[in-house]
PDB file of C-alpha atoms in Angstrom:
ATOM      1  CA  MET A  47       0.000   0.000   0.000  1.00  0.00           C
ATOM      2  CA  HIS A  48       1.086   3.579  -0.721  1.00  0.00           C
ATOM      3  CA  LYS A  49       1.425   6.166   2.021  1.00  0.00           C
ATOM      4  CA  HIS A  50      -0.980   9.081   1.623  1.00  0.00           C
ATOM      5  CA  LYS A  51      -1.309  12.764   2.477  1.00  0.00           C
ATOM      6  CA  PHE A  52      -4.692  14.482   2.191  1.00  0.00           C
ATOM      7  CA  ARG A  53      -4.728  17.565  -0.067  1.00  0.00           C
ATOM      8  CA  ASP A  54      -7.723  19.923  -0.058  1.00  0.00           C
ATOM      9  CA  LYS A  55      -8.726  20.091  -3.735  1.00  0.00           C
ATOM     10  CA  GLN A  56     -10.205  23.576  -3.224  1.00  0.00           C
ATOM     11  CA  GLY A  57      -7.110  24.833  -1.391  1.00  0.00           C
ATOM     12  CA  GLU A  58      -4.447  27.157  -2.761  1.00  0.00           C
ATOM     13  CA  GLU A  59      -1.603  24.695  -2.070  1.00  0.00           C
ATOM     14  CA  TYR A  60      -3.157  21.982  -4.271  1.00  0.00           C
ATOM     15  CA  LYS A  61      -4.093  24.460  -6.998  1.00  0.00           C
ATOM     16  CA  ALA A  62      -0.555  25.881  -7.080  1.00  0.00           C
ATOM     17  CA  LEU A  63       0.925  22.399  -7.612  1.00  0.00           C
ATOM     18  CA  ILE A  64      -1.543  21.533 -10.391  1.00  0.00           C
ATOM     19  CA  ARG A  65      -1.019  24.892 -12.103  1.00  0.00           C
ATOM     20  CA  ARG A  66       2.738  24.247 -12.214  1.00  0.00           C
ATOM     21  CA  LEU A  67       2.285  20.681 -13.502  1.00  0.00           C
ATOM     22  CA  ASN A  68      -0.106  21.800 -16.254  1.00  0.00           C
ATOM     23  CA  ARG A  69       2.391  24.422 -17.375  1.00  0.00           C
ATOM     24  CA  ILE A  70       5.227  21.854 -17.393  1.00  0.00           C
ATOM     25  CA  GLU A  71       3.078  19.401 -19.424  1.00  0.00           C
ATOM     26  CA  GLY A  72       2.512  22.176 -21.976  1.00  0.00           C
ATOM     27  CA  GLN A  73       6.234  22.957 -22.092  1.00  0.00           C
ATOM     28  CA  ILE A  74       7.104  19.299 -22.782  1.00  0.00           C
ATOM     29  CA  ARG A  75       4.539  19.171 -25.609  1.00  0.00           C
ATOM     30  CA  GLY A  76       6.083  22.383 -26.945  1.00  0.00           C
ATOM     31  CA  ILE A  77       9.540  20.767 -26.994  1.00  0.00           C
ATOM     32  CA  HIS A  78       8.056  17.746 -28.793  1.00  0.00           C
ATOM     33  CA  ASN A  79       6.672  20.113 -31.450  1.00  0.00           C
ATOM     34  CA  MET A  80      10.013  21.920 -31.774  1.00  0.00           C
ATOM     35  CA  VAL A  81      11.785  18.607 -32.480  1.00  0.00           C
ATOM     36  CA  ASP A  82       9.104  17.725 -35.069  1.00  0.00           C
ATOM     37  CA  GLU A  83       9.384  21.151 -36.701  1.00  0.00           C
ATOM     38  CA  ASP A  84      13.182  20.838 -37.130  1.00  0.00           C
ATOM     39  CA  ARG A  85      13.829  23.742 -34.789  1.00  0.00           C
ATOM     40  CA  TYR A  86      17.474  24.552 -34.021  1.00  0.00           C
ATOM     41  CA  CYS A  87      19.064  22.387 -31.280  1.00  0.00           C
ATOM     42  CA  VAL A  88      20.142  25.403 -29.199  1.00  0.00           C
ATOM     43  CA  ASP A  89      16.570  26.750 -29.081  1.00  0.00           C
ATOM     44  CA  ILE A  90      15.245  23.329 -28.006  1.00  0.00           C
ATOM     45  CA  LEU A  91      17.892  22.928 -25.303  1.00  0.00           C
ATOM     46  CA  THR A  92      17.096  26.412 -23.985  1.00  0.00           C
ATOM     47  CA  GLN A  93      13.480  25.291 -23.575  1.00  0.00           C
ATOM     48  CA  VAL A  94      14.563  22.081 -21.817  1.00  0.00           C
ATOM     49  CA  SER A  95      16.552  24.214 -19.408  1.00  0.00           C
ATOM     50  CA  ALA A  96      13.377  26.258 -18.713  1.00  0.00           C
ATOM     51  CA  VAL A  97      11.502  23.032 -17.869  1.00  0.00           C
ATOM     52  CA  GLN A  98      14.310  22.034 -15.468  1.00  0.00           C
ATOM     53  CA  SER A  99      13.822  25.373 -13.720  1.00  0.00           C
ATOM     54  CA  ALA A 100      10.050  24.865 -13.600  1.00  0.00           C
ATOM     55  CA  LEU A 101      10.515  21.373 -12.095  1.00  0.00           C
ATOM     56  CA  ASN A 102      12.907  22.844  -9.522  1.00  0.00           C
ATOM     57  CA  ALA A 103      10.284  25.413  -8.582  1.00  0.00           C
ATOM     58  CA  PHE A 104       7.676  22.625  -8.242  1.00  0.00           C
ATOM     59  CA  THR A 105      10.089  20.656  -6.026  1.00  0.00           C
ATOM     60  CA  LYS A 106      10.697  23.661  -3.772  1.00  0.00           C
ATOM     61  CA  GLU A 107       6.958  24.317  -3.482  1.00  0.00           C
ATOM     62  CA  LEU A 108       6.017  20.736  -2.577  1.00  0.00           C
ATOM     63  CA  LEU A 109       9.062  20.399  -0.303  1.00  0.00           C
ATOM     64  CA  SER A 110       7.969  23.476   1.616  1.00  0.00           C
ATOM     65  CA  GLN A 111       4.407  22.130   1.957  1.00  0.00           C
ATOM     66  CA  HIS A 112       5.839  18.768   3.091  1.00  0.00           C
ATOM     67  CA  ILE A 113       8.098  20.279   5.770  1.00  0.00           C
ATOM     68  CA  HIS A 114       5.387  22.623   7.076  1.00  0.00           C
ATOM     69  CA  SER A 115       2.827  19.814   7.409  1.00  0.00           C
ATOM     70  CA  CYS A 116       4.041  16.177   7.422  1.00  0.00           C
ATOM     71  CA  VAL A 117       7.479  16.792   8.926  1.00  0.00           C
ATOM     72  CA  VAL A 118       6.334  19.135  11.703  1.00  0.00           C
ATOM     73  CA  GLU A 119       3.385  16.879  12.632  1.00  0.00           C
ATOM     74  CA  ASP A 120       5.534  13.731  12.680  1.00  0.00           C
ATOM     75  CA  ILE A 121       8.219  15.332  14.855  1.00  0.00           C
ATOM     76  CA  ARG A 122       5.538  16.631  17.272  1.00  0.00           C
ATOM     77  CA  SER A 123       4.015  13.161  17.537  1.00  0.00           C
ATOM     78  CA  GLY A 124       7.406  11.580  18.239  1.00  0.00           C
ATOM     79  CA  ASN A 125       7.911   9.947  14.834  1.00  0.00           C
ATOM     80  CA  ASP A 126      11.549  10.979  14.406  1.00  0.00           C
ATOM     81  CA  ALA A 127      12.074   8.685  11.396  1.00  0.00           C
ATOM     82  CA  VAL A 128      10.709  11.583   9.322  1.00  0.00           C
ATOM     83  CA  VAL A 129      13.961  13.493   9.946  1.00  0.00           C
ATOM     84  CA  ASP A 130      16.175  10.870   8.297  1.00  0.00           C
ATOM     85  CA  GLU A 131      13.588  10.514   5.540  1.00  0.00           C
ATOM     86  CA  LEU A 132      13.763  14.282   4.885  1.00  0.00           C
ATOM     87  CA  CYS A 133      17.576  14.332   4.747  1.00  0.00           C
ATOM     88  CA  CYS A 134      17.564  11.343   2.396  1.00  0.00           C
ATOM     89  CA  LEU A 135      14.980  13.111   0.191  1.00  0.00           C
ATOM     90  CA  LEU A 136      17.097  16.290   0.065  1.00  0.00           C
ATOM     91  CA  GLN A 137      20.073  14.235  -1.149  1.00  0.00           C
ATOM     92  CA  LYS A 138      17.869  13.057  -4.023  1.00  0.00           C
ATOM     93  CA  VAL A 139      16.303  16.359  -5.044  1.00  0.00           C
ATOM     94  CA  MET A 140      19.501  18.428  -4.679  1.00  0.00           C
ATOM     95  CA  LYS A 141      21.656  16.066  -6.767  1.00  0.00           C
TER      96      LYS A 141
ATOM     97  CA  MET B 264      12.298  33.683 -38.298  1.00  0.00           C
ATOM     98  CA  HIS B 265      13.483  30.657 -36.333  1.00  0.00           C
ATOM     99  CA  LYS B 266      16.727  28.898 -37.185  1.00  0.00           C
ATOM    100  CA  HIS B 267      16.231  25.297 -38.302  1.00  0.00           C
ATOM    101  CA  LYS B 268      18.053  21.972 -38.361  1.00  0.00           C
ATOM    102  CA  PHE B 269      16.734  19.150 -40.541  1.00  0.00           C
ATOM    103  CA  ARG B 270      16.034  15.888 -38.663  1.00  0.00           C
ATOM    104  CA  ASP B 271      15.388  12.663 -40.603  1.00  0.00           C
ATOM    105  CA  LYS B 272      12.024  11.462 -39.223  1.00  0.00           C
ATOM    106  CA  GLN B 273      12.950   7.842 -40.041  1.00  0.00           C
ATOM    107  CA  GLY B 274      16.390   8.129 -38.426  1.00  0.00           C
ATOM    108  CA  GLU B 275      17.440   6.702 -35.084  1.00  0.00           C
ATOM    109  CA  GLU B 276      18.538  10.109 -33.699  1.00  0.00           C
ATOM    110  CA  TYR B 277      15.073  11.620 -34.166  1.00  0.00           C
ATOM    111  CA  LYS B 278      13.324   8.502 -32.832  1.00  0.00           C
ATOM    112  CA  ALA B 279      15.520   8.440 -29.717  1.00  0.00           C
ATOM    113  CA  LEU B 280      14.600  12.057 -28.901  1.00  0.00           C
ATOM    114  CA  ILE B 281      10.870  11.460 -29.389  1.00  0.00           C
ATOM    115  CA  ARG B 282      10.962   8.253 -27.338  1.00  0.00           C
ATOM    116  CA  ARG B 283      12.520  10.145 -24.436  1.00  0.00           C
ATOM    117  CA  LEU B 284      10.013  13.009 -24.706  1.00  0.00           C
ATOM    118  CA  ASN B 285       7.043  10.623 -24.788  1.00  0.00           C
ATOM    119  CA  ARG B 286       8.326   8.905 -21.656  1.00  0.00           C
ATOM    120  CA  ILE B 287       8.826  12.254 -19.891  1.00  0.00           C
ATOM    121  CA  GLU B 288       5.281  13.360 -20.870  1.00  0.00           C
ATOM    122  CA  GLY B 289       3.959  10.143 -19.296  1.00  0.00           C
ATOM    123  CA  GLN B 290       5.999  10.726 -16.139  1.00  0.00           C
ATOM    124  CA  ILE B 291       4.591  14.254 -15.735  1.00  0.00           C
ATOM    125  CA  ARG B 292       1.027  12.932 -16.154  1.00  0.00           C
ATOM    126  CA  GLY B 293       1.886  10.288 -13.541  1.00  0.00           C
ATOM    127  CA  ILE B 294       3.006  12.975 -11.082  1.00  0.00           C
ATOM    128  CA  HIS B 295      -0.223  14.886 -11.782  1.00  0.00           C
ATOM    129  CA  ASN B 296      -2.191  11.725 -10.879  1.00  0.00           C
ATOM    130  CA  MET B 297      -0.132  11.195  -7.705  1.00  0.00           C
ATOM    131  CA  VAL B 298      -0.975  14.732  -6.518  1.00  0.00           C
ATOM    132  CA  ASP B 299      -4.676  14.114  -7.296  1.00  0.00           C
ATOM    133  CA  GLU B 300      -4.621  10.770  -5.485  1.00  0.00           C
ATOM    134  CA  ASP B 301      -3.176  12.308  -2.288  1.00  0.00           C
ATOM    135  CA  ARG B 302       0.030  10.314  -2.592  1.00  0.00           C
ATOM    136  CA  TYR B 303       2.747  11.009  -0.006  1.00  0.00           C
ATOM    137  CA  CYS B 304       4.935  14.083  -0.753  1.00  0.00           C
ATOM    138  CA  VAL B 305       8.189  12.101  -0.556  1.00  0.00           C
ATOM    139  CA  ASP B 306       6.978   9.608  -3.206  1.00  0.00           C
ATOM    140  CA  ILE B 307       5.947  12.470  -5.513  1.00  0.00           C
ATOM    141  CA  LEU B 308       9.274  14.282  -5.064  1.00  0.00           C
ATOM    142  CA  THR B 309      11.150  11.056  -5.815  1.00  0.00           C
ATOM    143  CA  GLN B 310       9.262  10.878  -9.117  1.00  0.00           C
ATOM    144  CA  VAL B 311      10.063  14.534  -9.895  1.00  0.00           C
ATOM    145  CA  SER B 312      13.718  13.728  -9.329  1.00  0.00           C
ATOM    146  CA  ALA B 313      13.405  10.863 -11.861  1.00  0.00           C
ATOM    147  CA  VAL B 314      11.995  13.320 -14.437  1.00  0.00           C
ATOM    148  CA  GLN B 315      14.940  15.672 -13.811  1.00  0.00           C
ATOM    149  CA  SER B 316      17.274  12.760 -14.592  1.00  0.00           C
ATOM    150  CA  ALA B 317      15.284  11.919 -17.739  1.00  0.00           C
ATOM    151  CA  LEU B 318      15.476  15.564 -18.889  1.00  0.00           C
ATOM    152  CA  ASN B 319      19.225  15.552 -18.230  1.00  0.00           C
ATOM    153  CA  ALA B 320      19.570  12.436 -20.377  1.00  0.00           C
ATOM    154  CA  PHE B 321      17.549  14.136 -23.153  1.00  0.00           C
ATOM    155  CA  THR B 322      19.806  17.203 -22.898  1.00  0.00           C
ATOM    156  CA  LYS B 323      22.968  15.088 -23.178  1.00  0.00           C
ATOM    157  CA  GLU B 324      21.544  13.219 -26.184  1.00  0.00           C
ATOM    158  CA  LEU B 325      20.525  16.333 -28.129  1.00  0.00           C
ATOM    159  CA  LEU B 326      23.720  18.146 -27.110  1.00  0.00           C
ATOM    160  CA  SER B 327      25.784  15.304 -28.521  1.00  0.00           C
ATOM    161  CA  GLN B 328      23.791  15.350 -31.790  1.00  0.00           C
ATOM    162  CA  HIS B 329      24.213  19.135 -31.943  1.00  0.00           C
ATOM    163  CA  ILE B 330      27.999  19.053 -31.440  1.00  0.00           C
ATOM    164  CA  HIS B 331      28.507  16.189 -33.906  1.00  0.00           C
ATOM    165  CA  SER B 332      26.489  17.916 -36.663  1.00  0.00           C
ATOM    166  CA  CYS B 333      25.805  21.676 -36.384  1.00  0.00           C
ATOM    167  CA  VAL B 334      28.946  22.615 -34.430  1.00  0.00           C
ATOM    168  CA  VAL B 335      31.408  20.588 -36.513  1.00  0.00           C
ATOM    169  CA  GLU B 336      29.851  21.774 -39.805  1.00  0.00           C
ATOM    170  CA  ASP B 337      29.845  25.427 -38.735  1.00  0.00           C
ATOM    171  CA  ILE B 338      33.474  25.320 -37.581  1.00  0.00           C
ATOM    172  CA  ARG B 339      34.516  23.647 -40.868  1.00  0.00           C
ATOM    173  CA  SER B 340      32.727  26.330 -42.877  1.00  0.00           C
ATOM    174  CA  GLY B 341      34.420  29.109 -40.911  1.00  0.00           C
ATOM    175  CA  ASN B 342      31.411  30.162 -38.823  1.00  0.00           C
ATOM    176  CA  ASP B 343      33.257  30.421 -35.496  1.00  0.00           C
ATOM    177  CA  ALA B 344      30.327  32.138 -33.761  1.00  0.00           C
ATOM    178  CA  VAL B 345      29.036  28.613 -33.097  1.00  0.00           C
ATOM    179  CA  VAL B 346      31.825  28.133 -30.521  1.00  0.00           C
ATOM    180  CA  ASP B 347      30.711  31.006 -28.302  1.00  0.00           C
ATOM    181  CA  GLU B 348      27.098  29.898 -28.788  1.00  0.00           C
ATOM    182  CA  LEU B 349      28.002  26.388 -27.561  1.00  0.00           C
ATOM    183  CA  CYS B 350      29.818  27.662 -24.463  1.00  0.00           C
ATOM    184  CA  CYS B 351      26.899  29.963 -23.663  1.00  0.00           C
ATOM    185  CA  LEU B 352      24.489  27.018 -24.089  1.00  0.00           C
ATOM    186  CA  LEU B 353      26.575  24.834 -21.748  1.00  0.00           C
ATOM    187  CA  GLN B 354      26.380  27.545 -19.080  1.00  0.00           C
ATOM    188  CA  LYS B 355      22.582  27.300 -19.358  1.00  0.00           C
ATOM    189  CA  VAL B 356      22.176  23.519 -19.376  1.00  0.00           C
ATOM    190  CA  MET B 357      24.809  22.843 -16.685  1.00  0.00           C
ATOM    191  CA  LYS B 358      23.422  25.388 -14.208  1.00  0.00           C
TER     192      LYS B 358
END
């Protein structure tokens, strides 16, 4: 079974994540089109770099939500395993 | 007007790029679903990190194609501006 975290679908936090993901999906489709339309490599790679930045921004946003909610709650309730989990996650996302 | 570079739509180079982009598109949709299904933040961020790696692999692939074709041809034909352009591009994609 997967671990879950409730997200209010009317809330700003959820909407901000979905807005970013929709934009990133559009950017990837745009890159697909550029490859199909024989656009110059440098222009395509510049767009890929913009998607990397957008994914970084998504990571920072979700990471902040995670620390403010899950991490704080788990530490308060004595579940200190969340601290190692967070440090391990940071290793992954900051690589 | 945009600068162009012809890509053989039957060739392996083109197909490899499109294969990677299709996979990345699927991964982004998967992340979208995970957010909708209230999946745990750490699992979502692990997936985002996988997309970053996939985008890096796409960048390296297209960069290699670019250097082997456009850059070599431009240098041979005396268009040295391509060298500065490449170094400037590397600054962007290696940030």
